[in-house]
Structures are given as C-alpha cells and as structure tokens.
Short mmCIF file of C-alpha atoms in Angstrom, two decimals:
data_model
loop_
_atom_site.label_atom_id
_atom_site.label_comp_id
_atom_site.label_asym_id
_atom_site.label_seq_id
_atom_site.Cartn_x
_atom_site.Cartn_y
_atom_site.Cartn_z
CA MET A 625 102.83 132.96 115.89
CA ILE A 626 99.25 133.95 117.62
CA HIS A 627 96.51 134.75 115.47
CA GLU A 628 92.85 136.33 117.03
CA LEU A 629 89.93 134.73 115.39
CA SER A 630 85.95 135.14 114.93
CA GLY A 631 84.20 131.77 114.30
CA ASP A 632 83.39 128.51 115.41
CA ILE A 633 86.69 126.58 116.79
CA LEU A 634 85.14 123.52 115.99
CA LEU A 635 85.36 124.00 112.71
CA SER A 636 89.31 124.85 112.80
CA GLY A 637 91.51 123.35 110.40
CA ALA A 638 94.09 122.47 113.52
CA LYS A 639 94.56 119.21 114.70
CA ALA A 640 94.90 120.34 118.42
CA ILE A 641 92.04 122.01 120.34
CA ALA A 642 92.46 123.07 123.94
CA GLN A 643 90.12 124.27 126.19
CA GLY A 644 89.81 125.04 130.10
CA VAL A 645 88.26 122.93 132.34
CA ALA A 646 88.01 122.11 136.07
CA PRO A 647 89.44 118.49 137.25
CA ASN A 648 86.12 116.48 137.35
CA ASP A 649 84.05 119.16 135.43
CA ASP A 650 80.60 118.31 134.12
CA PHE A 651 81.32 119.84 130.85
CA MET A 652 77.81 121.61 130.91
CA HIS A 653 78.85 125.26 129.54
CA GLY A 654 80.45 126.72 126.74
CA LEU A 655 83.18 124.85 124.26
CA ALA A 656 82.99 121.66 126.82
CA MET A 657 79.37 121.54 126.50
CA GLN A 658 79.94 121.21 122.65
CA LEU A 659 82.51 118.65 122.99
CA ARG A 660 80.49 116.73 125.18
CA GLU A 661 77.52 116.64 122.85
CA ARG A 662 79.69 115.91 119.70
CA MET A 663 82.04 113.36 121.29
CA PRO A 664 80.53 111.88 124.28
CA ALA A 665 83.35 109.20 124.32
CA LEU A 666 85.56 112.33 125.46
CA TYR A 667 83.48 113.03 128.60
CA LYS A 668 83.25 109.42 129.69
CA ASP A 669 87.10 109.12 129.39
CA PHE A 670 87.51 112.51 131.02
CA ARG A 671 85.66 111.58 133.98
CA HIS A 672 87.14 108.09 134.08
CA TYR A 673 90.28 109.66 134.17
CA CYS A 674 89.25 112.31 136.94
CA GLN A 675 88.00 109.53 139.40
CA THR A 676 90.84 107.53 139.31
CA GLN A 677 93.65 110.19 139.05
CA HIS A 678 92.34 113.09 140.81
CA PRO A 679 94.25 115.50 138.45
CA LYS A 680 95.68 118.60 139.89
CA SER A 681 94.45 122.35 138.47
CA GLY A 682 97.48 123.56 136.56
CA GLY A 683 97.68 120.38 134.59
CA LEU A 684 96.74 119.16 131.28
CA TRP A 685 95.14 115.92 129.74
CA THR A 686 94.86 115.07 126.41
CA TRP A 687 92.49 113.13 124.49
CA MET A 688 92.41 111.79 120.53
CA SER A 689 89.23 111.80 118.78
CA SER A 690 88.43 109.02 116.22
CA ASP A 691 88.83 111.77 113.52
CA GLY A 692 92.74 112.28 114.63
CA HIS A 693 91.83 115.71 116.64
CA LEU A 694 93.68 116.03 119.86
CA ILE A 695 91.92 117.58 122.72
CA VAL A 696 93.91 119.29 125.03
CA ASN A 697 91.98 119.61 128.48
CA LEU A 698 93.81 122.37 130.57
CA PHE A 699 92.81 122.06 134.11
CA THR A 700 92.66 126.21 134.72
CA GLN A 701 89.85 125.89 137.23
CA ASP A 702 89.39 124.39 141.11
CA GLY A 703 88.60 121.09 141.12
CA ALA A 704 84.63 119.49 141.38
CA TYR A 705 85.57 116.64 143.43
CA ASP A 706 82.68 116.46 146.13
CA HIS A 707 79.39 114.93 145.30
CA GLY A 708 77.45 117.18 143.35
CA LYS A 709 79.63 120.38 143.39
CA LYS A 710 80.21 122.56 140.71
CA PRO A 711 83.66 123.46 139.38
CA GLY A 712 85.71 126.23 141.08
CA HIS A 713 86.79 129.32 139.61
CA PRO A 714 89.65 129.54 137.57
CA SER A 715 92.89 131.33 138.51
CA LEU A 716 95.66 133.21 136.41
CA THR A 717 98.08 130.77 138.69
CA HIS A 718 96.07 127.75 137.22
CA VAL A 719 96.13 129.22 133.86
CA ASN A 720 99.96 130.13 133.86
CA HIS A 721 100.65 126.45 134.96
CA ALA A 722 98.33 124.74 132.58
CA LEU A 723 99.94 126.83 129.29
CA HIS A 724 103.54 125.85 130.48
CA ALA A 725 102.31 122.63 130.32
CA LEU A 726 100.81 123.21 126.91
CA ARG A 727 104.00 124.42 125.52
CA ALA A 728 105.86 121.64 126.51
CA LEU A 729 103.19 118.87 125.43
CA ALA A 730 103.01 121.04 121.67
CA GLN A 731 106.97 121.17 121.67
CA LYS A 732 106.92 117.12 122.24
CA GLU A 733 104.27 116.27 119.80
CA LYS A 734 105.53 118.29 117.51
CA LEU A 735 102.03 119.98 117.00
CA GLN A 736 101.92 121.69 113.40
CA CYS A 737 99.35 124.43 114.64
CA LEU A 738 96.66 125.00 117.94
CA ALA A 739 93.43 126.25 118.53
CA LEU A 740 92.13 127.67 121.67
CA PRO A 741 89.34 129.93 123.09
CA ARG A 742 89.32 132.88 125.16
CA LEU A 743 91.05 130.64 127.54
CA ALA A 744 89.28 130.77 131.27
CA CYS A 745 87.21 133.84 130.62
CA GLY A 746 83.88 132.76 129.97
CA MET A 747 81.50 132.26 132.82
CA ASN A 748 82.41 133.36 136.51
CA GLY A 749 86.01 133.85 133.95
CA LEU A 750 88.89 136.30 134.10
CA ASP A 751 89.62 138.91 132.63
CA TRP A 752 90.89 138.53 129.16
CA ASN A 753 93.43 141.29 129.47
CA GLU A 754 95.26 139.34 132.20
CA VAL A 755 94.90 136.16 130.36
CA LYS A 756 96.24 137.12 126.78
CA PRO A 757 99.74 138.15 127.97
CA LEU A 758 100.33 134.68 129.85
CA ILE A 759 99.44 133.03 126.17
CA GLU A 760 101.63 135.54 124.75
CA HIS A 761 104.03 134.34 126.84
CA HIS A 762 103.94 131.00 126.70
CA LEU A 763 102.97 130.12 123.06
CA GLY A 764 104.05 133.30 120.96
CA ASP A 765 107.46 132.17 120.17
CA LEU A 766 106.29 127.98 119.23
CA GLY A 767 106.91 128.80 115.59
CA ILE A 768 103.48 127.40 115.00
CA PRO A 769 100.23 129.30 113.99
CA VAL A 770 98.30 129.75 117.46
CA TYR A 771 94.82 130.53 116.92
CA ILE A 772 92.69 132.17 119.48
CA TYR A 773 89.09 132.15 118.84
CA VAL A 774 88.21 135.40 120.65
CA THR A 775 84.68 135.56 119.28
CA TYR A 776 82.37 132.51 119.01
CA GLN A 777 80.18 132.61 115.87
CA LYS A 778 78.59 129.46 115.84
CA GLY A 779 78.94 127.74 111.80
CA VAL A 780 81.19 129.72 110.71
CA LYS A 781 84.86 128.93 109.90
CA ALA A 782 87.48 131.68 110.55
CA ASN A 783 90.10 132.04 107.86
CA GLU A 784 93.00 130.63 109.63
CA PRO A 785 96.31 131.97 108.02
CA LYS A 786 99.18 129.75 107.99
#
C-alpha cells in the first residue's frame, strides 16, 4: 500500500530507504547530501563501488548502515564519470528500470516496508505527475507499506500507517 506523507524521511520507521542518484554522484544535493553528512561511510563506499564497477543508469546499489538501515541507491540519472563532471539529468526510462530493480530487491529481501522521496523530482528533475504512476505500477501491489515523502519537513516525524 502506498502512502504519501510529509515529514523527514530520515526519521522514518522503514528499515529500507531508497533515493535517486547518478552513477558516480557527488551526493551534494537533497537527500543524498543529508545521507552523506549523517553516514560518511555510505558515500565513501558508494564512490568506491562506482569507481570499480562503473554501474549503469537504471540499476541500483544497496548499503547497510551500522544501525540496520538499508539504503537503496537507485540510478535514476545519467552518470558523471568524467573528472569534475556533474551528474546528468534523470530520465523516466532510468526511473522505470530502477523501480523494476527495487521491486525485485524488495521481494527477494522480503522487505517489511520501504520509504522513498519524490524520486528524481528534485533539482533539474522530472515531473512528479509522470514519476508517481511508475512508482504505483512497480511498488503498489508489493503488499507492504511504501511511504513516499512528498513534502520534506526537517525534523518532523511523519505518522506512518502500518
């Protein structure tokens, strides 16, 4: 069941939090920046993974925090592999493929719930009215709570239905 919420996604009770990034992203904006500040090891491991594996847009990479949170990095944007290059723009094709991979991960790992922001709709992002149907298509019938944080409110814990 999909629930749209307002609040701080980092205060979510979900043990899995997904975010949209670019391969080799610098984590300097939005949720990625907050995660980089709170979990420096995530960013270090992410950069190492990207430099050694060269992931493609449309896939995902997961990282487990020391407190048991699974951070799912969805490659929704074009990569930033040239030195000093900024991440590219997101695309609906990349979002669609990444959500397909997220669905498979949720089923394989038997996730109990999942939280994500308005995926790929931040800076230079996509139109939420185009992204939301993709989320509903891929995650709507998983049989677990899927919390979409549509409005960010720093420090505010959302009332997450079970």
